[in-house]
Each structure stands twice: as C-alpha cells, then as structure tokens.
PDB file of C-alpha atoms in Angstrom:
ATOM      1  CA  MET A   1       0.000   0.000   0.000  1.00 51.00           C
ATOM      2  CA  VAL A   2       1.372   3.407  -0.981  1.00 52.00           C
ATOM      3  CA  PRO A   3       0.844   6.083   1.671  1.00 47.00           C
ATOM      4  CA  THR A   4      -0.934   9.284   0.829  1.00 51.00           C
ATOM      5  CA  ARG A   5       1.322  12.300   0.371  1.00 68.00           C
ATOM      6  CA  THR A   6      -0.072  14.227   3.333  1.00 80.00           C
ATOM      7  CA  ALA A   7       1.749  14.592   6.641  1.00 77.00           C
ATOM      8  CA  GLY A   8      -1.008  12.603   8.352  1.00 79.00           C
ATOM      9  CA  GLY A   9      -0.777   9.861   5.744  1.00 79.00           C
ATOM     10  CA  CYS A  10       2.988   9.648   6.205  1.00 78.00           C
ATOM     11  CA  ARG A  11       2.607   9.462   9.995  1.00 80.00           C
ATOM     12  CA  ARG A  12       0.024   6.664   9.696  1.00 81.00           C
ATOM     13  CA  PHE A  13       2.223   4.751   7.247  1.00 77.00           C
ATOM     14  CA  ARG A  14       5.248   5.141   9.553  1.00 75.00           C
ATOM     15  CA  GLN A  15       3.192   3.940  12.527  1.00 79.00           C
ATOM     16  CA  ARG A  16       2.050   0.847  10.600  1.00 78.00           C
ATOM     17  CA  LEU A  17       5.708   0.034   9.884  1.00 75.00           C
ATOM     18  CA  VAL A  18       6.657   0.573  13.531  1.00 73.00           C
ATOM     19  CA  ASP A  19       3.795  -1.650  14.726  1.00 78.00           C
ATOM     20  CA  ALA A  20       4.465  -4.440  12.223  1.00 74.00           C
ATOM     21  CA  PRO A  21       6.143  -7.589  13.544  1.00 74.00           C
ATOM     22  CA  GLY A  22       9.434  -8.803  12.136  1.00 75.00           C
ATOM     23  CA  LEU A  23      11.060  -6.808   9.373  1.00 78.00           C
ATOM     24  CA  PRO A  24       8.362  -4.465   8.093  1.00 78.00           C
ATOM     25  CA  PHE A  25      10.493  -3.157   5.239  1.00 80.00           C
ATOM     26  CA  ALA A  26      10.808  -6.629   3.736  1.00 80.00           C
ATOM     27  CA  GLY A  27       7.402  -6.108   2.148  1.00 80.00           C
ATOM     28  CA  GLN A  28       8.063  -2.496   1.177  1.00 80.00           C
ATOM     29  CA  LEU A  29      11.599  -2.658  -0.203  1.00 82.00           C
ATOM     30  CA  THR A  30      12.130  -5.815  -2.233  1.00 84.00           C
ATOM     31  CA  ALA A  31      15.361  -7.418  -3.360  1.00 81.00           C
ATOM     32  CA  ASP A  32      14.491  -6.562  -6.974  1.00 84.00           C
ATOM     33  CA  GLU A  33      14.129  -2.869  -6.125  1.00 85.00           C
ATOM     34  CA  VAL A  34      17.479  -2.784  -4.344  1.00 81.00           C
ATOM     35  CA  GLU A  35      19.149  -4.637  -7.232  1.00 79.00           C
ATOM     36  CA  ARG A  36      17.702  -2.132  -9.716  1.00 82.00           C
ATOM     37  CA  ALA A  37      19.018   0.735  -7.570  1.00 81.00           C
ATOM     38  CA  HIS A  38      22.596  -0.507  -7.817  1.00 76.00           C
ATOM     39  CA  GLY A  39      22.186  -2.387 -11.098  1.00 74.00           C
ATOM     40  CA  GLY A  40      25.057  -0.867 -13.055  1.00 72.00           C
ATOM     41  CA  GLU A  41      27.562  -0.963 -10.201  1.00 77.00           C
ATOM     42  CA  CYS A  42      28.693  -4.614 -10.640  1.00 77.00           C
ATOM     43  CA  ILE A  43      28.439  -5.239  -6.897  1.00 76.00           C
ATOM     44  CA  SER A  44      28.678  -8.795  -5.597  1.00 76.00           C
ATOM     45  CA  PHE A  45      28.310 -10.170  -2.086  1.00 76.00           C
ATOM     46  CA  ARG A  46      29.257 -13.448  -0.469  1.00 81.00           C
ATOM     47  CA  GLU A  47      26.499 -15.711   0.812  1.00 82.00           C
ATOM     48  CA  ARG A  48      25.845 -14.792   4.434  1.00 83.00           C
ATOM     49  CA  LEU A  49      23.034 -15.238   6.936  1.00 83.00           C
ATOM     50  CA  PHE A  50      22.658 -11.459   7.197  1.00 85.00           C
ATOM     51  CA  THR A  51      22.747 -10.343   3.586  1.00 83.00           C
ATOM     52  CA  PRO A  52      23.134  -6.674   2.721  1.00 84.00           C
ATOM     53  CA  LEU A  53      19.385  -6.574   2.058  1.00 85.00           C
ATOM     54  CA  VAL A  54      18.512  -8.002   5.496  1.00 86.00           C
ATOM     55  CA  THR A  55      20.989  -5.577   7.066  1.00 87.00           C
ATOM     56  CA  LEU A  56      19.264  -2.688   5.283  1.00 87.00           C
ATOM     57  CA  TRP A  57      15.832  -3.855   6.480  1.00 85.00           C
ATOM     58  CA  VAL A  58      17.079  -4.146  10.072  1.00 87.00           C
ATOM     59  CA  PHE A  59      18.722  -0.720   9.924  1.00 89.00           C
ATOM     60  CA  LEU A  60      15.540   0.930   8.645  1.00 86.00           C
ATOM     61  CA  ALA A  61      13.482  -0.806  11.352  1.00 85.00           C
ATOM     62  CA  GLN A  62      15.933   0.449  14.014  1.00 85.00           C
ATOM     63  CA  VAL A  63      15.678   4.003  12.691  1.00 85.00           C
ATOM     64  CA  LEU A  64      11.885   3.922  13.108  1.00 81.00           C
ATOM     65  CA  ASP A  65      11.940   2.263  16.529  1.00 79.00           C
ATOM     66  CA  PRO A  66      10.969   4.685  19.301  1.00 80.00           C
ATOM     67  CA  ASP A  67      13.457   2.975  21.658  1.00 79.00           C
ATOM     68  CA  PRO A  68      16.782   4.782  21.070  1.00 72.00           C
ATOM     69  CA  SER A  69      18.931   2.075  22.693  1.00 75.00           C
TER      70      SER A  69
END
C-alpha cells in the first residue's frame, strides 16, 4: 500500500511500519528494487546469513523504533 502524500498519511504509514512484527520493510523494499538501484555498479556479495538486504531492512526498522537504545 502506498501512503498518501499528506503529513497525516505519512505518519500513519510510519506507525504501521513501527507496529508491524518482524522486518516491516521486507514487504516495502524488495530485493528486486534494491538490485535495480545498484544495477550498473557490478556489486557482488558473499552468501551470508545477514545479507546486505537483510541488514538494510534491520537498519531501517531500528531508525523507526521509538526505543533509542
């Protein structure tokens, strides 16, 4: 779901992400979108449990978390 462009719509969308269990950005920012963003850069990564994509999702979730610790 794409949020409305109003401040209230952005706040509601942010709150839904904060309230979502797990990694809420996994459904919003897909691997295909990230690959398209760096498509021409010839970037490769080793196979790891925490891939760069998972690390990005976790980072974004931490940024939104109201707990600053």
